[in-house]
Coordinates of C-alpha atoms and ligand atoms in Angstrom, one line a residue:
X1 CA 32.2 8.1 -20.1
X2 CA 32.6 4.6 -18.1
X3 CA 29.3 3.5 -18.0
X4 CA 29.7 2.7 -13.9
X5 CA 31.3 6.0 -13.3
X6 CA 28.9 9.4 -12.0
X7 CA 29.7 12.8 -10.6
X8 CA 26.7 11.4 -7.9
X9 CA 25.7 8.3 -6.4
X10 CA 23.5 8.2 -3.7
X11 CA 22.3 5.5 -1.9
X12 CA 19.1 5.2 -0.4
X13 CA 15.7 6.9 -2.6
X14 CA 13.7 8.1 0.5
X15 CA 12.6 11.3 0.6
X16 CA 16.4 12.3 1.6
X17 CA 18.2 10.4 -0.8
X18 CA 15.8 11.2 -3.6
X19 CA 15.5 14.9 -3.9
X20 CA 19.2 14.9 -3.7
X21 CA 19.2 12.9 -7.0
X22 CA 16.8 15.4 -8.7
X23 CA 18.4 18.2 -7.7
X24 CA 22.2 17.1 -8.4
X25 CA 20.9 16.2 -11.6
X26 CA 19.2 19.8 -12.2
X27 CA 22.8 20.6 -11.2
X28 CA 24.0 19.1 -14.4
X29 CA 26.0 16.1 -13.0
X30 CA 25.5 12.7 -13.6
X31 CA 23.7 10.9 -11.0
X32 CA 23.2 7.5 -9.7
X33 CA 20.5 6.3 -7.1
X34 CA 20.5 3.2 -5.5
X35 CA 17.9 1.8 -3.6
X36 CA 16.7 -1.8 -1.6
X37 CA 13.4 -1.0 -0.1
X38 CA 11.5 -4.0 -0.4
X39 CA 7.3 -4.3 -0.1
X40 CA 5.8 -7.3 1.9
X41 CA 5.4 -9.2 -1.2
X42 CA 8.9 -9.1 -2.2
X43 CA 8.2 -6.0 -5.1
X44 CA 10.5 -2.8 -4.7
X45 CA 9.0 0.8 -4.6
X46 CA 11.0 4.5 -4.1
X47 CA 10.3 6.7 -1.2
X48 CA 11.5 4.3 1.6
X49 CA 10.1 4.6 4.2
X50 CA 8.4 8.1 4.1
X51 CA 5.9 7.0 1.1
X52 CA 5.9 3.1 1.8
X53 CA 5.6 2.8 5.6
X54 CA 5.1 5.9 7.0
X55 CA 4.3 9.6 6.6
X56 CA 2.3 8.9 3.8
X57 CA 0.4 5.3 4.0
X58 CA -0.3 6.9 7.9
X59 CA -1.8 9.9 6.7
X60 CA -4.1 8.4 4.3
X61 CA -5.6 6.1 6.8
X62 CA -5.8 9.0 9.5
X63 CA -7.7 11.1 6.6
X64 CA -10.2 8.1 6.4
X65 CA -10.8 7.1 9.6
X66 CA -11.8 10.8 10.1
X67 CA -13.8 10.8 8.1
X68 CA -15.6 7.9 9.4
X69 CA -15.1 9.0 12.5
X70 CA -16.6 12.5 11.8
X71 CA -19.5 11.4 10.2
X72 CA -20.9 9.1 12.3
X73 CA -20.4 11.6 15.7
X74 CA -20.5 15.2 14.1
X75 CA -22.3 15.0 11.0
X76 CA -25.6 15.4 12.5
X77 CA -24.3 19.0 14.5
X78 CA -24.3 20.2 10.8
X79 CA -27.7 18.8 10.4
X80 CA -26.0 16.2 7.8
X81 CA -28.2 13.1 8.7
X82 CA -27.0 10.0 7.3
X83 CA -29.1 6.4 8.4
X84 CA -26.3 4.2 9.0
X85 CA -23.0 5.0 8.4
X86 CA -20.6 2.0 7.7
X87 CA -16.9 0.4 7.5
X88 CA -15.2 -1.2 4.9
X89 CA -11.8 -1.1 5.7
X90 CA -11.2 -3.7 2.7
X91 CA -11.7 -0.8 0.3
X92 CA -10.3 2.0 3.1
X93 CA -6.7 0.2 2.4
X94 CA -6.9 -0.9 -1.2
X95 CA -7.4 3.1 -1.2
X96 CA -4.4 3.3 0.7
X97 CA -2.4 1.4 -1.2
X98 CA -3.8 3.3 -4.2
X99 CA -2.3 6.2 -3.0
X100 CA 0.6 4.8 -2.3
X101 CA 1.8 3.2 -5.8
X102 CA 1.0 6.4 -7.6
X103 CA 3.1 8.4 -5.5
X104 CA 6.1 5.4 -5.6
X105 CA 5.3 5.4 -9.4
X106 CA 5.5 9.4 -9.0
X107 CA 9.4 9.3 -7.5
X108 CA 10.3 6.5 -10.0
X109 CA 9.1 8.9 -13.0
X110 CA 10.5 12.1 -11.6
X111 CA 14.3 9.9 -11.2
X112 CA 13.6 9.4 -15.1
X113 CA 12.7 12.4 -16.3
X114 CA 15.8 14.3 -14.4
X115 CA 18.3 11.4 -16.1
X116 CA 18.9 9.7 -12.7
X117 CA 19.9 6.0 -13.2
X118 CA 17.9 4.2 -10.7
X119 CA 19.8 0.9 -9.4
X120 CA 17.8 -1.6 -8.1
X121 CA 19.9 -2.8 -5.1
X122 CA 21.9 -2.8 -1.9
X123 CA 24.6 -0.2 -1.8
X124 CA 28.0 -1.3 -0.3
X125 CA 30.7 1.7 0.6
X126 CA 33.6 0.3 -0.6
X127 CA 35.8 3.6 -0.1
X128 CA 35.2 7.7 -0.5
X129 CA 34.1 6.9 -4.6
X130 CA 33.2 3.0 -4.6
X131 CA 30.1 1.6 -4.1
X132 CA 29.4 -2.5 -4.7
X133 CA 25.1 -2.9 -6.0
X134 CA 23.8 -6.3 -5.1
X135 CA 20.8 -6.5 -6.8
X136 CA 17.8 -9.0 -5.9
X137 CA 19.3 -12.2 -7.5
X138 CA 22.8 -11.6 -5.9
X139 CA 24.8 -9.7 -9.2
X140 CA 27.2 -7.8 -8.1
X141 CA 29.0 -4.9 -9.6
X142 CA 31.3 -1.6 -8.8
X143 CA 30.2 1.9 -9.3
X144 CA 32.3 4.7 -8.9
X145 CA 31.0 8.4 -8.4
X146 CA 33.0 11.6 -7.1
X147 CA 30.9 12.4 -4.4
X148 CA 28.6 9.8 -2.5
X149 CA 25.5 10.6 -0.8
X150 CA 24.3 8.6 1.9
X151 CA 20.5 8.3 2.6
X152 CA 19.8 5.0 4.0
X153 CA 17.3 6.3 6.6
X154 CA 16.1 5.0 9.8
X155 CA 13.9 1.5 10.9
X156 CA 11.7 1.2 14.1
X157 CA 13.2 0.4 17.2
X158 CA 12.9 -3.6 18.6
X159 CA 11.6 -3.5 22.3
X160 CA 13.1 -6.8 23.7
X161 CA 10.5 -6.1 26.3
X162 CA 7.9 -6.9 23.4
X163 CA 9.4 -8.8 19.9
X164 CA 7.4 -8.7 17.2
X165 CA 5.0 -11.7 16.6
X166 CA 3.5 -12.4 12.9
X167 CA 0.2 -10.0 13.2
X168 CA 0.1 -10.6 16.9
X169 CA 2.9 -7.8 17.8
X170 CA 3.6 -5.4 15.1
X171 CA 5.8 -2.6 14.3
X172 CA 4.4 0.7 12.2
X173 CA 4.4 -0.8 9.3
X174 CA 2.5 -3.4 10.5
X175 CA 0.2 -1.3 12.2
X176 CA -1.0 0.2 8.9
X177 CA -2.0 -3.2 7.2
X178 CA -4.1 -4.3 9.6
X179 CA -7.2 -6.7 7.7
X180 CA -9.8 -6.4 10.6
X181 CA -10.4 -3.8 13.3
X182 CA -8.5 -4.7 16.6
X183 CA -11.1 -5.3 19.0
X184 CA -8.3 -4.4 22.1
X185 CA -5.3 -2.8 20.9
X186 CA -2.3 -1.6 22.6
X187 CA 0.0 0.6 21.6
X188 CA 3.8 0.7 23.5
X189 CA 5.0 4.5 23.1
X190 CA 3.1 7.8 23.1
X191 CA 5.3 9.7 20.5
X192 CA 4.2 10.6 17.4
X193 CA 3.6 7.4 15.7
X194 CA 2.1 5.9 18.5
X195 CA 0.3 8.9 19.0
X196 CA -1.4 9.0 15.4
X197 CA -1.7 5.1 15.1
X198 CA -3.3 4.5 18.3
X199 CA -5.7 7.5 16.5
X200 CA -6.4 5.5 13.4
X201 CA -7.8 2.5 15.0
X202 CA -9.4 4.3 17.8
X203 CA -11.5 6.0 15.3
X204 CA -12.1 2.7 13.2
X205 CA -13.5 1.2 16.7
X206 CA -11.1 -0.4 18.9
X207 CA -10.4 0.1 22.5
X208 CA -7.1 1.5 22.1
X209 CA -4.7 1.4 24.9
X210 CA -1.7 3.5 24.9
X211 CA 0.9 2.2 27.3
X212 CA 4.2 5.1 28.2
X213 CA 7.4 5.1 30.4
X214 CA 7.9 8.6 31.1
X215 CA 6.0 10.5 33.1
X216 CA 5.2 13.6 30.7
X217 CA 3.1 13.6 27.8
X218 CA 4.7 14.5 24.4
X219 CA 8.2 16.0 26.6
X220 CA 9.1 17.7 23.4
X221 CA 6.3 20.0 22.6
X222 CA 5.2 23.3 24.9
X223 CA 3.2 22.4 28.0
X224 CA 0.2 24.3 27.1
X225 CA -0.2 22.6 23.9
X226 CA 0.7 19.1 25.4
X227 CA -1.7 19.4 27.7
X228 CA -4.2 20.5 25.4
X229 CA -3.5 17.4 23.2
X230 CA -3.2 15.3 26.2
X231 CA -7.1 16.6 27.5
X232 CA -8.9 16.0 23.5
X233 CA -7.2 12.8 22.9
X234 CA -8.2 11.4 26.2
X235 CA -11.8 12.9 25.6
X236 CA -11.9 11.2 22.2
X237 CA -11.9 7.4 24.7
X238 CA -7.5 7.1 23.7
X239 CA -6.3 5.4 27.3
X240 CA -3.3 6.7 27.5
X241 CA -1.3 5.6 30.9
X242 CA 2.0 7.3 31.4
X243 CA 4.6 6.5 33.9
X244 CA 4.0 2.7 32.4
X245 CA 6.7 1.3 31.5
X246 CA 6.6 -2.6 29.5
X247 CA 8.1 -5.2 30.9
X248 CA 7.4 -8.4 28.7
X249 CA 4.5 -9.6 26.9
X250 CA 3.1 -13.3 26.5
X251 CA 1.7 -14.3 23.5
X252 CA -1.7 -16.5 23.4
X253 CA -3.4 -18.4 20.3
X254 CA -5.2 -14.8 19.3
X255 CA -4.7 -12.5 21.9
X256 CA -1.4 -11.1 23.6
X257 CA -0.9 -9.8 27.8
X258 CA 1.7 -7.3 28.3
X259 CA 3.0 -6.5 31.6
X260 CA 3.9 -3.0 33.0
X261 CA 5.3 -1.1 35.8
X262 CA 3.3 1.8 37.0
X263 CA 4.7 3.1 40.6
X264 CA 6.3 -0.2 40.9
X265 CA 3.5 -2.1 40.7
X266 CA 2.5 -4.6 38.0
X267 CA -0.6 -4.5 35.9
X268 CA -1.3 -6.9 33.1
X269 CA -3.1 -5.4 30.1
X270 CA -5.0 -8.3 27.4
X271 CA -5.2 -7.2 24.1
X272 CA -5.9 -8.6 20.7
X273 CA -3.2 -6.5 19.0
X274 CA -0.1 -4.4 20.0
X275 CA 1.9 -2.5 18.3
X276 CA 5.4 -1.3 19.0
X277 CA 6.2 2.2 18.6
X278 CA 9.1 2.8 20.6
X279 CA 11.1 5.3 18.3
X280 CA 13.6 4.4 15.7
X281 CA 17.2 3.7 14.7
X282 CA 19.6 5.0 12.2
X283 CA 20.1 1.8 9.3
X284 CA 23.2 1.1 8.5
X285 CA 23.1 -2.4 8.3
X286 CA 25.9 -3.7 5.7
X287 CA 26.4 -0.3 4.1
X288 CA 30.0 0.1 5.3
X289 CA 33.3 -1.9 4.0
X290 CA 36.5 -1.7 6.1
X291 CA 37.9 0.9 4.0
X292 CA 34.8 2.9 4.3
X293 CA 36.2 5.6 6.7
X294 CA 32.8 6.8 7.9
X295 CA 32.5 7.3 11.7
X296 CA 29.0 6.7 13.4
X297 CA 28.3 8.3 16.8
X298 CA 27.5 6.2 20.0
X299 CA 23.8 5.8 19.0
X300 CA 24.8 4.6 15.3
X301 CA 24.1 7.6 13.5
X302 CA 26.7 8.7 10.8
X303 CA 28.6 11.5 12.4
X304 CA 28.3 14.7 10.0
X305 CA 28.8 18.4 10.1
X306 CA 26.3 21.4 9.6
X307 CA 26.8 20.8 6.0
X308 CA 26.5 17.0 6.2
X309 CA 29.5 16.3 5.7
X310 CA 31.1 13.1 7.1
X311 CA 35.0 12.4 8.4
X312 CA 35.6 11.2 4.5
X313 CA 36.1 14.4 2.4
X314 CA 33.5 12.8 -0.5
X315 CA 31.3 11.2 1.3
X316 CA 27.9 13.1 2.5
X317 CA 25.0 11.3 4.8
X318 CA 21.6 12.8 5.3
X319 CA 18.1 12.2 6.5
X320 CA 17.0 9.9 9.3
X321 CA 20.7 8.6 9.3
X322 CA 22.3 11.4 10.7
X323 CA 21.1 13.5 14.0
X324 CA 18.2 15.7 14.0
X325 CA 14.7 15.6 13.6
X326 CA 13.5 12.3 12.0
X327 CA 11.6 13.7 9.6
X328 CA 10.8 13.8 6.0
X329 CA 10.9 17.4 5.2
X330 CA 14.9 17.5 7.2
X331 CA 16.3 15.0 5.3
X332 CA 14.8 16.6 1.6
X333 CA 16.2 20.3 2.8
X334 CA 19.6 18.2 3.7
X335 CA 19.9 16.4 0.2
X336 CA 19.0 19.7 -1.9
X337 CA 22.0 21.6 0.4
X338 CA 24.2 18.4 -0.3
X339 CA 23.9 18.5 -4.4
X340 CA 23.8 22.2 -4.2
X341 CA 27.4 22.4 -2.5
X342 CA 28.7 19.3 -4.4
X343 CA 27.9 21.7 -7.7
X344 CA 29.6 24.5 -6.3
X345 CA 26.7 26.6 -5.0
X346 CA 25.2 27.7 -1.9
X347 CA 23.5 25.6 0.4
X348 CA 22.3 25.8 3.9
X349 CA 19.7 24.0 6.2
X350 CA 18.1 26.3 8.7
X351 CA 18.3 23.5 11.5
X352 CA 16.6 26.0 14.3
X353 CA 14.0 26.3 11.9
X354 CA 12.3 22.6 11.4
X355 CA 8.6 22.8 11.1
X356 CA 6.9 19.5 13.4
X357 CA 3.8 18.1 12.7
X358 CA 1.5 15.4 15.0
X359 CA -1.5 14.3 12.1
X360 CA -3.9 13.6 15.4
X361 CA -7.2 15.3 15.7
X362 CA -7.1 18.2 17.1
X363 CA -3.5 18.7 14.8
X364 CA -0.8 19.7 16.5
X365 CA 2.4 21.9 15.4
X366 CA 5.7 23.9 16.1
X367 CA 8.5 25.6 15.4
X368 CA 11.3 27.0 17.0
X369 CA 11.8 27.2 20.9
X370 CA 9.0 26.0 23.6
X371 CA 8.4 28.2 26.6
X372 CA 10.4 26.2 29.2
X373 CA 13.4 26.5 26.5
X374 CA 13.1 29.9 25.8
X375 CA 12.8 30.7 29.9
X376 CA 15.9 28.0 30.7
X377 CA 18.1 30.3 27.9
X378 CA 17.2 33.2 30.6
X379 CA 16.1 35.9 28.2
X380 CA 13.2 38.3 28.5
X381 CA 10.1 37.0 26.3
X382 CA 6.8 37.7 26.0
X383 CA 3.9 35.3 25.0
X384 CA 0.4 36.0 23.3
X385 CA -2.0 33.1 22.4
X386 CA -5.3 32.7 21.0
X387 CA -7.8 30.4 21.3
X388 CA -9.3 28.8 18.2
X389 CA -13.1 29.2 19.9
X390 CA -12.6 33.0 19.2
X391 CA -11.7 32.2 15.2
X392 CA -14.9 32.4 12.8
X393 CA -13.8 29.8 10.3
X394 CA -13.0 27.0 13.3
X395 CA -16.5 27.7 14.8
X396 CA -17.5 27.2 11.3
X397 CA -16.1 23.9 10.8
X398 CA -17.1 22.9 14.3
X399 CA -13.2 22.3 15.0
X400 CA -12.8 25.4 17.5
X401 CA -11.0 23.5 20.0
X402 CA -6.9 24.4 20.7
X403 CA -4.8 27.8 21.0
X404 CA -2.0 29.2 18.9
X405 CA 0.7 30.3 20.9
X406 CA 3.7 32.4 20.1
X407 CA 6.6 33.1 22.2
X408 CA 8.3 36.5 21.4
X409 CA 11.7 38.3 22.8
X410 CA 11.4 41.4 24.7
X411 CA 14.1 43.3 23.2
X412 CA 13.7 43.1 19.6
X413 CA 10.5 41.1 18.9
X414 CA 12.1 38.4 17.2
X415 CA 9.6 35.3 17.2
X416 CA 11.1 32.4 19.2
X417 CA 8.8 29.5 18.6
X418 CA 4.8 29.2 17.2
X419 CA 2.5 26.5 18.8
X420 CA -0.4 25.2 17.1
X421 CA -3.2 23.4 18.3
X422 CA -6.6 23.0 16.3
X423 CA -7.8 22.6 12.8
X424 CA -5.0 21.9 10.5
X425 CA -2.1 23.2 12.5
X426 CA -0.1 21.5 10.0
X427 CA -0.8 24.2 7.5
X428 CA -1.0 26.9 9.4
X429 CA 2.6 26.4 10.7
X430 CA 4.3 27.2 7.2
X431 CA 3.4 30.9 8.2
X432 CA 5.2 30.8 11.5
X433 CA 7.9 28.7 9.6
X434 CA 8.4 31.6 6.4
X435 CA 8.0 34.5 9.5
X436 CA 11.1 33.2 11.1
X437 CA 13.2 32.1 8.2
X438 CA 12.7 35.8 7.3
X439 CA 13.4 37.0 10.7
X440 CA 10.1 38.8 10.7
X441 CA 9.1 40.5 13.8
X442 CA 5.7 39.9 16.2
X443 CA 5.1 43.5 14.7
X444 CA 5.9 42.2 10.8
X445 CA 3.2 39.9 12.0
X446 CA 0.7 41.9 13.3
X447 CA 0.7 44.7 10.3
X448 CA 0.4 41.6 8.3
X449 CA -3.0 41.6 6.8
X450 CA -5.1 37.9 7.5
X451 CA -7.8 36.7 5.1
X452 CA -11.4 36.6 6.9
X453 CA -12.4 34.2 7.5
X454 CA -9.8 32.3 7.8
X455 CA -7.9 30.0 10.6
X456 CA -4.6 32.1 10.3
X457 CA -6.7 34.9 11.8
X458 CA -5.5 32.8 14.9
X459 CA -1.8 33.2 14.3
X460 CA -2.5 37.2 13.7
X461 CA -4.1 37.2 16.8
X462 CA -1.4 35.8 18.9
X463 CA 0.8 37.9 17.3
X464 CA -1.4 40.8 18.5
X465 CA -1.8 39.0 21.8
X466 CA 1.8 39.0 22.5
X467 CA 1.5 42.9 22.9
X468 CA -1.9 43.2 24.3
X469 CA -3.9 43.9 21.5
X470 CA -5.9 41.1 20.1
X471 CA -9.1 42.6 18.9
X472 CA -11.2 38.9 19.4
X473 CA -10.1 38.6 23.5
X474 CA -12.4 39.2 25.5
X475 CA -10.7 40.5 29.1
X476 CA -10.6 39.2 32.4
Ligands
FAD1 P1 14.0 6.4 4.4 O1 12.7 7.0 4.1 O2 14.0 5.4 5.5 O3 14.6 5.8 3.1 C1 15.8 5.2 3.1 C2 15.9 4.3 1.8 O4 17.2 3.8 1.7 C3 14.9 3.1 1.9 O5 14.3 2.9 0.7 C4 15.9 1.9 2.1 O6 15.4 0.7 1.6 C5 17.1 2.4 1.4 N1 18.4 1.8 1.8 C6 18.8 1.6 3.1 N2 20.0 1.1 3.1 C7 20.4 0.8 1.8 C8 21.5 0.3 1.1 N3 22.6 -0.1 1.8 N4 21.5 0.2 -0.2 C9 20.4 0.6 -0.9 N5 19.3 1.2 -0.3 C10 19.3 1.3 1.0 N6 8.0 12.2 8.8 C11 7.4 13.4 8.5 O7 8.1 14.4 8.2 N7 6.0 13.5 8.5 C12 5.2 12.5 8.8 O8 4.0 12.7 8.8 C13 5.8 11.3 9.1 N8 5.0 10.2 9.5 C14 5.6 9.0 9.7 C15 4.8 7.9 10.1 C16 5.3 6.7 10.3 C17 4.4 5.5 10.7 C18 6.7 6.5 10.3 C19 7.3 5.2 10.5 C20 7.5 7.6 10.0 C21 7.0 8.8 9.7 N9 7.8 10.0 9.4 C22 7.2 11.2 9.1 C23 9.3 9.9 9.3 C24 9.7 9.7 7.9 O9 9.2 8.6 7.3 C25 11.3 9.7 7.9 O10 11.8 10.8 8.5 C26 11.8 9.7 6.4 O11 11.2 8.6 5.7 C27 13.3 9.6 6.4 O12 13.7 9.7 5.1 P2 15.1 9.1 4.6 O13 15.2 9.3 3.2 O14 16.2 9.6 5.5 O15 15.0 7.5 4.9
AMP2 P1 9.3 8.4 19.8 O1 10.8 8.2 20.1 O2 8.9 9.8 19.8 O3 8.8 7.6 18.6 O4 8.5 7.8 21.0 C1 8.7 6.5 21.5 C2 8.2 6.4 22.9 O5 8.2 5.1 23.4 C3 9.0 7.3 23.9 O6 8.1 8.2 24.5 C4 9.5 6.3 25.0 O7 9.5 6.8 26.3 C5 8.4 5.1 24.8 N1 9.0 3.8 25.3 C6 10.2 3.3 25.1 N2 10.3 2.1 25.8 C7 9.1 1.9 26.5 C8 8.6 0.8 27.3 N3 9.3 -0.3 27.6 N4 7.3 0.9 27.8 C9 6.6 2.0 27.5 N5 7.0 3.0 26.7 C10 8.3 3.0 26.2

């Protein structure tokens, strides 16, 4: 065999690009995976940005700072009394970054072990089966694979309203390394990220300051739940001021103003850090040569089909680079479909059926349609929810605040969409997620037995809710 020739190269080991190397290779091709990502101090790590930058690194510190958080406020409900409860956020994100090398360390063994040849390097599209590697000191060299896989991923959006400025004006990324607690921090953007960073540091102790444009809070999830989320986060001291929209910032020796529009009105906000969280872009930066053939939409994301295929017969794209869901768990499904149909087999991504998860505190989560979506489509539905201050185990963990709610159709029961909020939504989703993929029914549900005590007694009970019946309602 030419030792530059595969079956599979993909470029790009995030969690997209590298579950479609493991699982081509389980496929019994030959598989090559190249990847740039490069750490503040120059190293390289897989996982882009999912185990670098983001879902993970974010997740650690929203774990910890609950922790903190918990014990110094709720502790003593339990009758846990602890003197003085301190910070050291010098250990909190060596922890972090603990965490973070063993799971980098994790990808690179698992590439191994399958017989993936890891290439340290930028990936170059030549044409549908060439692909130039740069690697860090500037080699170059041609590899050649039958079927390329693009997984390049996503980076955050620049605000020219607000351009990054050393550790004055951060990104995400820069958001998660901070050395000192933010006295004053403001945060541009109430999605997600903004959402669960702004968390993170309110926790830790800073005056967190959330700044939005639109008018709604968190547009994409159901109302109820929204405003749920909306009501704890604003009672856990997050300022969040919708309807704001940045207009520039001015940068001082340690400090930073940002301006903003509320009702066309300007306000000034001082803070001692801000961070940028504006949404992010599809990265294709140098990936195509002119031969390349590969069409990107108006917003720069690689044009694909359901099957993620793009306008060049062997070339594939997946993950944050192509529309949908920017989200870890999307682009993995999308790169075990990929190998699976480049080896001849089956493969399908259920794209109505994307579990979302926002790590804040109370957790939120959904899948399928919202309310508003399922009334727009006109069809008759019926709703049943259930509040978490009815369910044993969250009065138990003193976390009873939030709902379930689950949106049904008339005719034949089929479950439209499941929203969680409360104590660790994000798990209790994969129920609602399995239900639907298996086209279970609100009945399915129902005569589905629920250990007790237990938070999916919620879900249950919404289920039974929809129809009436909840045993733990009391009614009006
Ligand atoms: P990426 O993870 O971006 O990986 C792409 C890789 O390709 C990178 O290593 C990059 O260096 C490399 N690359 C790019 N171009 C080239 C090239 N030309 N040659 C070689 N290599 C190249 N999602 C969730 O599902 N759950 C979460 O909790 C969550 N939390 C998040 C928190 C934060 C703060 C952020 C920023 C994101 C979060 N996300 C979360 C989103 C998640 O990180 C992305 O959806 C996911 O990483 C996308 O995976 P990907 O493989 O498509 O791209
Ligand atoms: P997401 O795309 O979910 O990560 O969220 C990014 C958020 O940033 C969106 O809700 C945008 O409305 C918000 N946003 C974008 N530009 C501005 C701006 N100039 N001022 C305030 N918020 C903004």
């Amino acid at each position: 065999m030419n030792e530059n020739k595969y079956d599979v190269i993909v470029i790009g080991a995030g969690p997209a690009g590298y579950p479609a190397s493991i699982r081509a290779a389980q496929n019994g091709l030959t598989v090559a995976c190249i990847d740039e990502w490069k750490n503040r101090d120059g190293s390289h790590s897989y996982g882009g940005t999912c185990l670098n930058a983001g879902c993970i690194p974010s997740k650690v510190l929203l774990e910890s700072s609950e922790l903190y958080f918990r014990s110094k406020s709720e502790f003593k409900e339990h009758g846990v009394v602890i003197d003085k409860v301190g910070l050291d956020l010098g250990v909190m994100q060596a922890r972090k970054g603990n965490i973070v090398r063993q799971l980098t360390r994790g990808i690179e063994a698992l590439l191994k072990s399958n017989g993936v040849e890891a290439i340290r390097g930028h990936g170059h599209l030549i044409d549908g089966t060439t692909v130039e590697v740069t690697d860090a000191e500037g080699k170059r060299k041609m590899v050649h694979g039958d079927n390329i896989i693009l997984a390049t991923g996503s980076m955050p959006m620049a605000l020219p309203e607000a351009p990054l400025h050393n550790s004055l004006v951060v990104d995400s990324w820069g958001a998660l390394e901070f050395e000192e607690v933010p006295e004053r921090l403001g945060v541009i953007g109430s999605g997600v990220v903004g959402l669960e960073l702004g968390s993170v540091w309110q926790r830790l102790g800073s005056k967190v300051v959330i700044l939005e444009a639109l008018g709604d809070f968190l547009p994409m999830v159901d109302l109820d739940v929204a405003r749920e989320v909306h009501r704890s986060l604003r009672g856990q001291g997050l300022d969040i001021r919708l309807d704001a929209r940045v207009t520039g910032t001015a940068i001082g020796e340690n400090d930073v103003t940002v301006t903003y529009i509320v009702d066309g009105e300007s306000h000034n906000l001082e803070v001692d850090r801000l961070v940028v969280c504006v949404g992010r872009r599809p990265f294709t930066d140098g990936l195509f040569g002119e031969n390349a053939g590969v069409e990107l939409d108006n917003r720069g994301f690689i044009c694909v089909d359901n099957s993620c295929r793009t306008a060049v017969p062997t070339v594939w794209a997946i993950g944050d680079v192509v529309r949908g869901p920017m989200l870890a768990h999307k682009g993995t499904e999308e790169g075990v479909m990929v190998a699976d149909l480049i080896a001849g087999k089956f493969g399908e991504v259920s794209y109505k059926i994307i579990p979302s998860v926002i790590y804040t505190s109370p957790e939120v989560s959904w899948v399928g349609e919202t309310e508003a979506e399922v009334k727009a489509s006109g069809i008759a539905y019926k709703v049943g929810t259930f509040p978490f201050l009815a369910n044993s185990r969250a009065k138990s963990m003193d976390q009873s605040k939030g709902l379930v709610k689950l949106i049904a159709a008339q005719d034949d029961n089929g479950i439209l969409g499941v929203h969680i909020v409360g104590p660790l939504a994000g798990e209790l989703i994969a129920e609602a997620v399995l239900a639907m993929e298996f086209s279970a029914s609100v009945e399915d549900l129902q005569r589905t037995m629920h250990a007790h005590p237990t938070l999916s007694e919620a879900l249950h009970e919404a289920a039974l809710s929809a129809d009436g019946n909840a045993i733990h309602m009391i009614n009006n």
